[in-house]
Amino acid sequence: MRLPPALLAALLVIPVVVPRAVSADPVAPPAPAVRDFGNGPERNEVAADVPQQAEALKAAQTEQPGTLSHDRGYPRRTRLPVPPANPADASIKLGLVPHHGIAPRLNDLQQRGDRVSAQVIGRSYGGRDLYLVTVTAPESAAEAREQERIRERIENDPAAAARDRKLVKRYKAPVFVNANIHGNEWEGTDAALRVIEELATSKDPGIAALLARTRLYFNITANPDGRVNGARQNGAGFDLNRDFVTVSQPEARAMRQIMIDAQPVTMIDLHGYVNGTLIEPTTPPHGANYEYDLFIQNTYANGLGMESAVNGLGYTPEKDGVYPAQIPFRDSDEGWDDWPPIFTPQYAPFHGAVAAHTVEIPLRVNGSDYTQLPVEELRRRSAINTDVAAAAIRATYAFVRDRHDRLIADQIEVFRRGSAGEPSRAVPLGIVPGFGPEDVYNTTFPRAYVITGRRSEAAAARLVDHLIANDVRVERARHAFRADGRTYPAGSYVVDMRQPKRGLANVMLEAGADISPRVDAMYDISGWSHGLLWGAGVDGVSSLRVQADPVKAAAPTGSVPRTAGALALKVADAKDVLALNDLLAQGTAVTWADGAAIVPASARPAARAVADRYGVAFTAAGTAAGAPLSPVRIAAATSADELFTLRELGFAVTPVSTAVLNAGYDWSGTDVLFVSSGLSYAALNPAARAALDAFLATGGVITRGGTGAAFNAAAGLLTATAVAGRGDANGVVRVLSTGGQVGGQVGGQVGGGSPDHSFVYSPRWFTGLGPEVTVEQSYAAEGPLVSGHWRPNADGTGGQDAARGHPAVVSGRDERGAAVVLFGTEPMFRNHPKGLFPQVARALYWASSVTGAAVTR
């Protein structure tokens, strides 16, 4: 189940199921049963409890998912390795298949017939195998290659594919079933295994005919870490159903590769728990980069079919506690939208899925129910949930069977419109019952995007490689060229928007839209932009005349000047942070000055090595002067995404919390304390508070959000009052970075060189600044929201207008000597805004480098 934005409950704006006027009132369960918010807010206030897992982090950063082989026939009887039995697997209590029981089941099914093929497509963050099962009628190697040629033709030459009347008859429609992406929403896995066995062993001629015209792909458990541990998140603490288009986790990379390789026409994502069963399509706002006229017709039709199948099981509120299924598009006004592309069914359409659904099975078995209900009741509920999920799968393959030709034709049309560069189409009102003006969302596609390294060559390279990994086509200019009155140098990257997956290119690179006026509440984030937040220079252009060549990977960006003397590494990108932390770990003598690391001439060989390894560019340093810099040792009371990001950047991080400090914490190995979740100064016992106060006489502090602001006030650090915006406000904002001297303190260590945009989630700004405080970054006077959703509270406070011109990030030295930085923005949110990571690193380096220095008042 998706979780609502943080603090919505406190603001009394939790999205709820509200009947739409266009339909008769459905039979509805009591309000508490409609939506379960028991898992808490998405941006939590509990410190991340993720172990170091250095090897797991390394694997998560480097391991590539397996791909579907297109030159082998079916079946492919791969013997899956069987993991050791784990009696602590959380699935067992529910009477479900534990992770260690999946491989034996699949090995057996592969031997029982000629329809089932299984493979390992990667490993989870915690090192557990990810299984993909393909169910189809037998194919020779030649037949499999023909299917691949048709798939490629649909994507690469959709206009010709549309003219080929025999193509859809020869092509096996791909269907993708994704299960258990939230680890403690278990039953989709068991339903998938049940349906696979049914398909493998059925003697029904109808099933044989189905498998002759389709391939069904099952991701058996997208989150084995969470399945085993009974947790929503994976082993790194990430909600995988928030990770698409960022793709920070290995499980998300595996799912992405399935969608690229299989190119499904239809997909369903099996979740829990909403009673009655919730089946997408969704409420407004609808993603503006889809070919929504095609999508809504197919998705609504399949939704109705799944509803009929689920209700047809015969479960009732009176007998079983199961309410009739609900379809948000039909039954609700808002609060369950398909606006952000971070969810699996909202990402899949960019790879050709013309019907995609979240399905929320009905009876809760996680959270407090898992720990408090009798085992017999839990197993009764899980059995019903498995039946419901299996019914949704069967209804989906029946839908694809019955609409086979149209689904393939519609996928071809999606890619044809992109390749032809057609404008975004306004969906006709009434295209399906209830589709009204409130459902119409469109965007404007530029002719192309130009990506340059004017901000950071390393950032441009990372963005290009990310686009390519998402199957977006990128070219590199042979010569300098002009577009929209601007000259771009040779080597600039070009994303020609006349390409089949232009919707995915645009959803990542465009600025987005401020949708605050159109809906009161959103389900999750409402703004994102790789173009504005990833640190590269990205321009949309209206015309394109350039000689360019396709690229499979970005060009190298590392360099060291030939001139003698000290070298400077400006910390302008995450790769710069990695390189600097590598140098520090080697024991290289480094100094810190004005947001840059100074490396002595004697360390030139080490500089060359990291320049090549990370693609960073050194420049000649005017001076070797600066504060000595050592590896920064961080004690962090943070959320899981922040902890992951800090470690990904190469910092040594020890998770802490109120409980950890109260139990007695040795501060001798800490340089900087990072506070954003799970630490209350007021809740510390006297000994813990005394130890922390002693640390603050020499150490640094970085804070973020409400917990960080409360810590700053309670600990008496900087003179600054944090003002909270509306709790569910989020998106991309314009900012102005500043610096200089205030009250004798040297500023500009964090804001200088930052992008012109930042990201906020439950934003804050600062007033009542003392003389020791430097404004590092402020919200712009215009806007400041570029894309996202930021309304004022009911009493008129907390809106974006109230934030205009106010400080968003401040720094200073408190009277004890602590170097402090306060963030009112979200520079590491879900590992996404890559271009903001250097802000955090600069804050850490500065706070560490001035530790113990005298304070001037």
XYZ file of N, CA, C and O in Angstrom, residues 269-361:
372
model
N 0.485 -4.512 -10.103
C 1.377 -4.491 -8.948
C 0.533 -4.842 -7.723
O -0.390 -4.107 -7.375
N 0.846 -5.966 -7.081
C 0.002 -6.508 -6.020
C 0.451 -6.012 -4.654
O 1.583 -6.267 -4.234
N -0.458 -5.325 -3.968
C -0.200 -4.672 -2.690
C -1.253 -5.101 -1.662
O -2.090 -5.946 -1.911
N -1.236 -4.486 -0.500
C -2.247 -4.584 0.533
C -2.051 -3.433 1.493
O -0.973 -2.846 1.531
N -2.973 -3.014 2.306
C -4.273 -3.643 2.467
C -5.320 -2.545 2.498
O -5.224 -1.610 3.308
N -6.301 -2.621 1.600
C -7.426 -1.697 1.565
C -8.694 -2.537 1.424
O -8.805 -3.343 0.505
N -9.633 -2.317 2.311
C -10.870 -3.097 2.310
C -12.038 -2.176 2.025
O -12.289 -1.246 2.800
N -12.794 -2.297 0.863
C -12.646 -3.355 -0.108
C -11.462 -3.135 -1.025
O -10.869 -2.063 -1.115
N -11.156 -4.209 -1.714
C -10.005 -4.240 -2.590
C -9.990 -3.021 -3.501
O -10.972 -2.715 -4.181
N -8.863 -2.314 -3.490
C -8.736 -1.110 -4.312
C -8.013 -1.465 -5.605
O -6.960 -2.099 -5.586
N -8.603 -1.067 -6.716
C -8.073 -1.412 -8.038
C -7.975 -0.133 -8.858
O -8.989 0.527 -9.118
N -6.778 0.222 -9.288
C -6.631 1.395 -10.148
C -7.258 1.123 -11.510
O -7.343 -0.029 -11.912
N -7.741 2.152 -12.246
C -7.174 3.496 -12.393
C -7.522 4.447 -11.257
O -8.362 4.163 -10.416
N -6.835 5.596 -11.318
C -6.745 6.496 -10.189
C -7.607 7.738 -10.343
O -8.194 8.003 -11.389
N -7.560 8.525 -9.266
C -8.170 9.856 -9.291
C -7.209 10.854 -9.938
O -6.031 10.552 -10.134
N -7.677 12.068 -10.260
C -6.766 13.128 -10.687
C -5.840 13.522 -9.542
O -6.179 13.295 -8.372
N -4.712 14.149 -9.836
C -4.215 14.487 -11.165
C -3.564 13.286 -11.851
O -2.977 12.432 -11.195
N -3.689 13.256 -13.156
C -3.139 12.167 -13.955
C -1.830 12.608 -14.604
O -1.689 13.754 -15.034
N -0.884 11.685 -14.678
C 0.412 11.999 -15.265
C 0.274 12.618 -16.641
O -0.382 12.066 -17.533
N 0.909 13.770 -16.831
C 0.728 14.543 -18.061
C 1.564 14.026 -19.222
O 1.400 14.488 -20.348
N 2.475 13.087 -18.966
C 3.368 12.607 -20.026
C 2.947 11.267 -20.612
O 3.642 10.712 -21.443
N 1.799 10.745 -20.176
C 1.271 9.517 -20.760
C 0.464 9.842 -22.017
O 0.004 10.961 -22.206
N 0.249 8.815 -22.816
C -0.769 8.896 -23.874
C -2.065 8.445 -23.194
O -2.487 7.294 -23.304
N -2.667 9.378 -22.465
C -3.678 8.997 -21.491
C -4.975 8.521 -22.124
O -5.736 7.765 -21.507
N -5.246 8.930 -23.357
C -6.463 8.449 -23.998
C -6.414 6.941 -24.195
O -7.409 6.243 -24.016
N -5.238 6.437 -24.566
C -5.072 4.997 -24.718
C -5.056 4.319 -23.348
O -5.669 3.266 -23.145
N -4.362 4.947 -22.417
C -4.149 4.340 -21.111
C -5.451 4.200 -20.327
O -5.729 3.144 -19.743
N -6.275 5.250 -20.285
C -7.453 5.207 -19.426
C -8.473 4.204 -19.952
O -9.146 3.511 -19.163
N -8.602 4.085 -21.246
C -9.581 3.126 -21.778
C -9.208 1.696 -21.396
O -10.061 0.911 -20.957
N -7.961 1.359 -21.559
C -7.532 -0.008 -21.259
C -7.481 -0.268 -19.756
O -7.892 -1.333 -19.283
N -6.961 0.697 -19.009
C -6.814 0.481 -17.576
C -8.182 0.413 -16.894
O -8.394 -0.405 -15.981
N -9.106 1.236 -17.336
C -10.450 1.190 -16.751
C -11.131 -0.135 -17.091
O -11.774 -0.756 -16.227
N -10.973 -0.578 -18.326
C -11.604 -1.846 -18.725
C -11.051 -3.003 -17.906
O -11.811 -3.861 -17.425
N -9.744 -3.060 -17.736
C -9.180 -4.143 -16.925
C -9.570 -3.992 -15.465
O -9.790 -4.982 -14.761
N -9.655 -2.742 -14.988
C -10.094 -2.530 -13.615
C -11.485 -3.083 -13.374
O -11.749 -3.714 -12.338
N -12.396 -2.864 -14.315
C -13.746 -3.402 -14.181
C -13.722 -4.923 -14.181
O -14.472 -5.567 -13.421
N -12.868 -5.505 -15.016
C -12.765 -6.962 -15.047
C -12.233 -7.530 -13.748
O -12.725 -8.551 -13.245
N -11.212 -6.883 -13.191
C -10.684 -7.353 -11.915
C -11.713 -7.180 -10.807
O -11.855 -8.044 -9.930
N -12.439 -6.077 -10.825
C -13.489 -5.870 -9.832
C -14.508 -6.997 -9.888
O -14.903 -7.555 -8.850
N -14.932 -7.359 -11.089
C -15.913 -8.422 -11.234
C -15.365 -9.753 -10.723
O -16.073 -10.506 -10.036
N -14.097 -10.018 -11.023
C -13.496 -11.275 -10.586
C -13.365 -11.330 -9.066
O -13.629 -12.366 -8.440
N -12.953 -10.232 -8.466
C -12.779 -10.193 -7.012
C -14.133 -10.308 -6.314
O -14.306 -11.109 -5.377
N -15.112 -9.539 -6.750
C -16.437 -9.631 -6.139
C -17.059 -11.002 -6.378
O -17.837 -11.505 -5.549
N -16.715 -11.625 -7.506
C -17.256 -12.934 -7.836
C -16.758 -14.064 -6.959
O -17.290 -15.181 -7.023
N -15.742 -13.805 -6.135
C -15.273 -14.839 -5.208
C -16.310 -15.145 -4.143
O -16.237 -16.196 -3.482
N -17.217 -14.211 -3.911
C -18.307 -14.462 -2.982
C -18.047 -14.064 -1.549
O -18.876 -14.338 -0.667
N -16.942 -13.405 -1.282
C -16.694 -12.944 0.086
C -17.600 -11.753 0.389
O -17.843 -10.898 -0.477
N -18.083 -11.688 1.622
C -19.022 -10.635 1.993
C -18.572 -9.967 3.289
O -17.828 -10.550 4.081
N -19.063 -8.740 3.534
C -18.737 -8.074 4.804
C -19.262 -8.845 6.013
O -18.585 -8.955 7.038
N -20.464 -9.371 5.886
C -21.082 -10.035 7.014
C -20.391 -11.356 7.352
O -20.145 -11.660 8.530
N -20.058 -12.124 6.336
C -19.507 -13.461 6.562
C -18.004 -13.463 6.733
O -17.458 -14.194 7.574
N -17.313 -12.617 5.971
C -15.849 -12.692 5.910
C -15.143 -11.401 6.291
O -13.918 -11.382 6.404
N -15.916 -10.323 6.448
C -15.282 -9.033 6.703
C -14.666 -8.420 5.464
O -13.801 -7.544 5.564
N -15.113 -8.857 4.276
C -14.543 -8.396 3.009
C -15.594 -7.562 2.278
O -16.696 -8.042 1.994
N -15.237 -6.323 1.958
C -16.155 -5.416 1.280
C -15.944 -5.466 -0.233
O -14.890 -5.888 -0.716
N -16.932 -5.033 -0.999
C -16.784 -5.027 -2.454
C -15.609 -4.162 -2.907
O -15.229 -3.194 -2.241
N -15.064 -4.523 -4.045
C -13.918 -3.792 -4.601
C -14.310 -2.366 -4.938
O -15.487 -2.053 -5.184
N -13.302 -1.491 -4.951
C -13.509 -0.088 -5.300
C -12.468 0.337 -6.332
O -11.338 -0.161 -6.339
N -12.878 1.232 -7.202
C -12.012 1.766 -8.244
C -11.900 3.272 -8.018
O -12.888 4.004 -8.187
N -10.747 3.775 -7.595
C -10.649 5.203 -7.238
C -11.139 6.143 -8.326
O -11.816 7.131 -8.022
N -10.791 5.876 -9.585
C -11.218 6.770 -10.664
C -12.730 6.971 -10.651
O -13.227 8.083 -10.833
N -13.437 5.899 -10.424
C -14.903 5.955 -10.443
C -15.494 6.387 -9.106
O -16.503 7.108 -9.063
N -14.868 5.966 -8.012
C -15.503 6.065 -6.706
C -14.978 7.192 -5.823
O -15.516 7.406 -4.735
N -13.936 7.890 -6.231
C -13.305 8.892 -5.375
C -13.041 10.165 -6.156
O -12.944 10.147 -7.385
N -12.895 11.274 -5.426
C -12.592 12.552 -6.058
C -11.089 12.766 -6.212
O -10.610 13.166 -7.267
N -10.339 12.552 -5.137
C -8.902 12.772 -5.189
C -8.245 12.010 -4.051
O -8.922 11.411 -3.206
N -6.924 12.025 -4.050
C -6.187 11.394 -2.968
C -5.535 10.079 -3.336
O -4.824 9.491 -2.533
N -5.790 9.584 -4.560
C -5.111 8.366 -5.024
C -4.810 8.585 -6.506
O -5.539 8.167 -7.390
N -3.716 9.263 -6.765
C -3.445 9.786 -8.108
C -2.339 9.003 -8.798
O -1.632 8.218 -8.179
N -2.173 9.259 -10.084
C -1.055 8.658 -10.835
C -0.148 9.759 -11.391
O 0.403 9.647 -12.474
N 0.020 10.825 -10.616
C 0.825 11.964 -11.063
C 2.324 11.675 -11.047
O 2.992 11.831 -12.086
N 2.921 11.243 -9.935
C 4.385 11.046 -9.951
C 4.762 9.686 -10.540
O 4.069 8.687 -10.316
N 5.863 9.610 -11.269
C 6.272 8.358 -11.915
C 7.087 7.452 -11.005
O 7.820 6.587 -11.475
N 6.951 7.634 -9.689
C 7.792 6.908 -8.740
C 7.255 5.528 -8.406
O 7.967 4.712 -7.835
N 5.975 5.264 -8.742
C 5.353 3.981 -8.456
C 5.463 3.064 -9.670
O 5.438 3.523 -10.817
N 5.490 1.765 -9.436
C 5.656 0.821 -10.549
C 4.608 1.006 -11.648
O 4.962 1.106 -12.825
N 3.299 1.048 -11.316
C 2.324 1.187 -12.398
C 2.339 2.550 -13.067
O 1.762 2.719 -14.148
N 2.955 3.544 -12.432
C 3.067 4.853 -13.061
C 4.356 4.978 -13.872
O 4.503 5.902 -14.670
N 5.289 4.059 -13.655
C 6.523 4.029 -14.451
C 6.359 3.133 -15.678
O 6.857 3.449 -16.762
N 5.648 2.032 -15.522
C 5.517 1.052 -16.602
C 4.965 1.622 -17.907
O 5.400 1.199 -18.988
N 4.003 2.575 -17.890
C 3.489 3.078 -19.170
C 4.550 3.709 -20.059
O 4.383 3.751 -21.289
N 5.643 4.205 -19.479
C 6.686 4.811 -20.304
C 7.451 3.762 -21.101
O 8.193 4.097 -22.023
N 7.284 2.492 -20.745
C 7.889 1.404 -21.515
C 6.834 0.623 -22.289
O 7.080 -0.515 -22.697
N 5.669 1.232 -22.497
C 4.690 0.659 -23.399
C 3.488 0.007 -22.766
O 2.620 -0.499 -23.495
N 3.385 -0.027 -21.446
C 2.198 -0.605 -20.819
C 1.009 0.327 -21.031
O 1.045 1.480 -20.606
N -0.027 -0.164 -21.664
C -1.212 0.654 -21.920
C -2.338 0.314 -20.951
O -3.454 0.833 -21.087
N -2.047 -0.543 -19.988
C -2.909 -0.757 -18.826
C -1.982 -1.101 -17.674
O -1.143 -2.005 -17.798
N -2.102 -0.385 -16.549
C -1.214 -0.621 -15.410
C -1.973 -0.295 -14.133
O -2.681 0.714 -14.064
N -1.803 -1.127 -13.119
C -2.641 -1.037 -11.926
C -1.863 -1.315 -10.649
O -1.036 -2.226 -10.604
N -2.194 -0.577 -9.614
C -1.986 -1.015 -8.247
C -3.249 -1.745 -7.807
O -4.355 -1.247 -8.020
N -3.073 -2.909 -7.201
C -4.195 -3.662 -6.635
C -3.924 -3.843 -5.146
O -2.914 -4.440 -4.765
N -4.808 -3.305 -4.315
C -4.666 -3.384 -2.859
C -5.640 -4.426 -2.314
O -6.842 -4.195 -2.236
N -5.106 -5.597 -1.960
C -5.938 -6.668 -1.432
C -6.464 -6.303 -0.047
O -5.923 -5.416 0.612
